[in-house]
Amino acid sequence: MRIKSVEVIPLNIPLVEPFEIAIGKFSFAENVLIKVQLEDGTVGYGEVSSSGIITGDIQSTAIDIVKYISPALVGESIERYRYLIKKLRSIIKFHPGTFAGLENAILDAYTNYIGVPLYKFLGGASYEIESDVTLSITTPEKATETALSYFEKGYHIFKLKVGKDFDEDLKRVLAVSEAVPDCEIRVDANQGYTPKEAVRFINKLYSKDVNITLFEQPVYWKDIQGLKFVTDHSPVPVAADETVFTATDAFNVARERVVDVINIKLAKCGGVLEALDIIAVAKASGLELMIGCMVESNIGLAPSVHLACGTGEFSYIDLDSYLFLKELPLKGGFEVDGPRLIVKNIKKGLGIEESKKEK
Ligand SMILES: [Mg+2]
């Protein structure tokens, strides 16, 4: 079945409240919806999350790239999924977030067309996963209040953004840890510490009996030796996020044992195919895997939920961005029960539901 059209629609979604991390502050998700339609009417959806600060993908560029690339897709057979992705890769080498949006739309159209849910297409290992919830950089009081409100909804894994102010970060993590004592705490510095600061920070938390299970991207993304220094001196597993985009990056950190965990984000690696290669590298080298997100709605998160459920290879799940958006443009992709993301009832593709307007 041939591809009939590729549409691109800007999605400007306000956040419930501004979200701050060590490298920036955001109050809007400036995303892009991609809709691939086949000649028989089958549709596939993908979403690009604007994350210029990390991947270089911004809304206007994403729209231009999709428009530029769509003539290469129209008229091609959807059954040749891998060939199509290879062809697109030969045209666009950078902008992985935009690439992931396109690949996800193609994959959704393909699995809708063959009538198989994506998680089953990827292995069907499990029907559900449990996500953490991320707490922005804010006051200890506000972070505690937010943590408690999620705790009441059933969450018991909290990921705190740190890396901006050592003492304030410490106060905030300790306050949250005391407020939700039996919960699991992860910290993500988004490159904000020096290697020595990072080691001091994680050991300090550990010595205070915080139930800390992961330290994500403590130092500057290019500081490979700094990252290794932190891993060698950390009492808890260290994860590479911004340092690892592709399977080649994963191979490089695995070879030198720079970290214990690799955080895969489809918006960094460019889609499910590259993610499968990263999974292979991690498995071959004994590294653990985390799956994360940018500021996608349920449309952009769904392929990650299906990848995690389908492969069953992820030890750390951080797929919570839909919680921070004031509205979701289309329904579906997965069901939600507190922290549980469930794909059991998806009948085909990603399970994104067409809006009434489009019917
Ligand atoms: Mg991160």
mmCIF file of N, CA and C in Angstrom, residues 17 133-151 158-162 168-180 185:
data_model
loop_
_atom_site.group_PDB
_atom_site.id
_atom_site.type_symbol
_atom_site.label_atom_id
_atom_site.label_comp_id
_atom_site.label_asym_id
_atom_site.label_seq_id
_atom_site.Cartn_x
_atom_site.Cartn_y
_atom_site.Cartn_z
ATOM 1 N N GLU A 17 2.219 24.069 34.491
ATOM 2 C CA GLU A 17 2.992 25.127 35.139
ATOM 3 C C GLU A 17 4.401 25.131 34.539
ATOM 4 N N VAL A 133 7.699 9.938 38.071
ATOM 5 C CA VAL A 133 7.212 11.283 37.752
ATOM 6 C C VAL A 133 8.344 12.258 38.064
ATOM 7 N N THR A 134 8.507 13.253 37.191
ATOM 8 C CA THR A 134 9.628 14.178 37.305
ATOM 9 C C THR A 134 9.216 15.434 38.066
ATOM 10 N N LEU A 135 10.074 15.864 38.993
ATOM 11 C CA LEU A 135 9.821 17.093 39.753
ATOM 12 C C LEU A 135 10.826 18.151 39.311
ATOM 13 N N SER A 136 10.288 19.249 38.848
ATOM 14 C CA SER A 136 11.059 20.378 38.330
ATOM 15 C C SER A 136 11.912 21.032 39.430
ATOM 16 N N ILE A 137 12.858 21.863 39.046
ATOM 17 C CA ILE A 137 13.635 22.647 40.017
ATOM 18 C C ILE A 137 12.723 23.730 40.594
ATOM 19 N N THR A 138 12.519 23.691 41.889
ATOM 20 C CA THR A 138 11.624 24.640 42.552
ATOM 21 C C THR A 138 12.002 24.675 44.039
ATOM 22 N N THR A 139 11.161 25.270 44.871
ATOM 23 C CA THR A 139 11.472 25.305 46.305
ATOM 24 C C THR A 139 11.225 23.917 46.913
ATOM 25 N N PRO A 140 11.875 23.612 48.038
ATOM 26 C CA PRO A 140 11.627 22.317 48.689
ATOM 27 C C PRO A 140 10.144 22.137 49.041
ATOM 28 N N GLU A 141 9.495 23.229 49.449
ATOM 29 C CA GLU A 141 8.076 23.153 49.841
ATOM 30 C C GLU A 141 7.211 22.754 48.656
ATOM 31 N N LYS A 142 7.443 23.447 47.534
ATOM 32 C CA LYS A 142 6.635 23.191 46.332
ATOM 33 C C LYS A 142 6.900 21.771 45.805
ATOM 34 N N ALA A 143 8.170 21.351 45.819
ATOM 35 C CA ALA A 143 8.523 20.010 45.333
ATOM 36 C C ALA A 143 7.862 18.941 46.200
ATOM 37 N N THR A 144 7.858 19.177 47.512
ATOM 38 C CA THR A 144 7.248 18.227 48.445
ATOM 39 C C THR A 144 5.745 18.137 48.214
ATOM 40 N N GLU A 145 5.137 19.300 48.032
ATOM 41 C CA GLU A 145 3.686 19.349 47.790
ATOM 42 C C GLU A 145 3.341 18.570 46.505
ATOM 43 N N THR A 146 4.126 18.791 45.448
ATOM 44 C CA THR A 146 3.880 18.096 44.180
ATOM 45 C C THR A 146 4.099 16.589 44.346
ATOM 46 N N ALA A 147 5.190 16.229 45.041
ATOM 47 C CA ALA A 147 5.482 14.797 45.254
ATOM 48 C C ALA A 147 4.328 14.126 45.993
ATOM 49 N N LEU A 148 3.822 14.787 47.024
ATOM 50 C CA LEU A 148 2.722 14.192 47.800
ATOM 51 C C LEU A 148 1.458 14.034 46.962
ATOM 52 N N SER A 149 1.210 15.023 46.081
ATOM 53 C CA SER A 149 0.004 14.911 45.252
ATOM 54 C C SER A 149 0.127 13.728 44.284
ATOM 55 N N TYR A 150 1.323 13.469 43.777
ATOM 56 C CA TYR A 150 1.502 12.286 42.909
ATOM 57 C C TYR A 150 1.507 10.992 43.727
ATOM 58 N N PHE A 151 2.052 11.056 44.931
ATOM 59 C CA PHE A 151 2.060 9.880 45.817
ATOM 60 C C PHE A 151 0.619 9.408 46.056
ATOM 61 N N PHE A 158 10.165 8.862 42.137
ATOM 62 C CA PHE A 158 10.249 10.302 41.883
ATOM 63 C C PHE A 158 11.613 10.647 41.300
ATOM 64 N N LYS A 159 11.577 11.366 40.173
ATOM 65 C CA LYS A 159 12.841 11.815 39.571
ATOM 66 C C LYS A 159 12.946 13.322 39.784
ATOM 67 N N LEU A 160 13.956 13.738 40.518
ATOM 68 C CA LEU A 160 14.116 15.167 40.815
ATOM 69 C C LEU A 160 15.163 15.793 39.915
ATOM 70 N N LYS A 161 14.800 16.917 39.333
ATOM 71 C CA LYS A 161 15.763 17.680 38.551
ATOM 72 C C LYS A 161 16.671 18.427 39.515
ATOM 73 N N VAL A 162 17.973 18.307 39.295
ATOM 74 C CA VAL A 162 18.966 19.001 40.124
ATOM 75 C C VAL A 162 20.006 19.616 39.182
ATOM 76 N N GLU A 168 20.766 24.066 47.426
ATOM 77 C CA GLU A 168 19.310 24.060 47.231
ATOM 78 C C GLU A 168 18.846 22.696 46.720
ATOM 79 N N ASP A 169 19.629 22.128 45.797
ATOM 80 C CA ASP A 169 19.293 20.806 45.255
ATOM 81 C C ASP A 169 19.227 19.783 46.389
ATOM 82 N N LEU A 170 20.243 19.825 47.235
ATOM 83 C CA LEU A 170 20.336 18.887 48.356
ATOM 84 C C LEU A 170 19.124 19.026 49.285
ATOM 85 N N LYS A 171 18.799 20.275 49.618
ATOM 86 C CA LYS A 171 17.653 20.541 50.517
ATOM 87 C C LYS A 171 16.370 19.968 49.929
ATOM 88 N N ARG A 172 16.189 20.209 48.614
ATOM 89 C CA ARG A 172 14.952 19.782 47.944
ATOM 90 C C ARG A 172 14.838 18.254 47.908
ATOM 91 N N VAL A 173 15.939 17.586 47.562
ATOM 92 C CA VAL A 173 15.891 16.116 47.486
ATOM 93 C C VAL A 173 15.634 15.533 48.879
ATOM 94 N N LEU A 174 16.287 16.080 49.899
ATOM 95 C CA LEU A 174 16.088 15.579 51.262
ATOM 96 C C LEU A 174 14.655 15.806 51.730
ATOM 97 N N ALA A 175 14.097 16.977 51.390
ATOM 98 C CA ALA A 175 12.717 17.290 51.802
ATOM 99 C C ALA A 175 11.740 16.304 51.160
ATOM 100 N N VAL A 176 11.915 16.040 49.863
ATOM 101 C CA VAL A 176 10.998 15.113 49.167
ATOM 102 C C VAL A 176 11.174 13.703 49.718
ATOM 103 N N SER A 177 12.424 13.314 49.921
ATOM 104 C CA SER A 177 12.703 11.971 50.428
ATOM 105 C C SER A 177 12.061 11.747 51.797
ATOM 106 N N GLU A 178 12.066 12.788 52.631
ATOM 107 C CA GLU A 178 11.434 12.665 53.948
ATOM 108 C C GLU A 178 9.913 12.605 53.848
ATOM 109 N N ALA A 179 9.367 13.333 52.848
ATOM 110 C CA ALA A 179 7.904 13.398 52.702
ATOM 111 C C ALA A 179 7.329 12.091 52.150
ATOM 112 N N VAL A 180 8.123 11.394 51.314
ATOM 113 C CA VAL A 180 7.635 10.131 50.733
ATOM 114 C C VAL A 180 8.679 9.033 51.025
ATOM 115 N N ILE A 185 13.957 7.340 44.783
ATOM 116 C CA ILE A 185 14.347 8.676 44.325
ATOM 117 C C ILE A 185 15.423 8.555 43.250
#
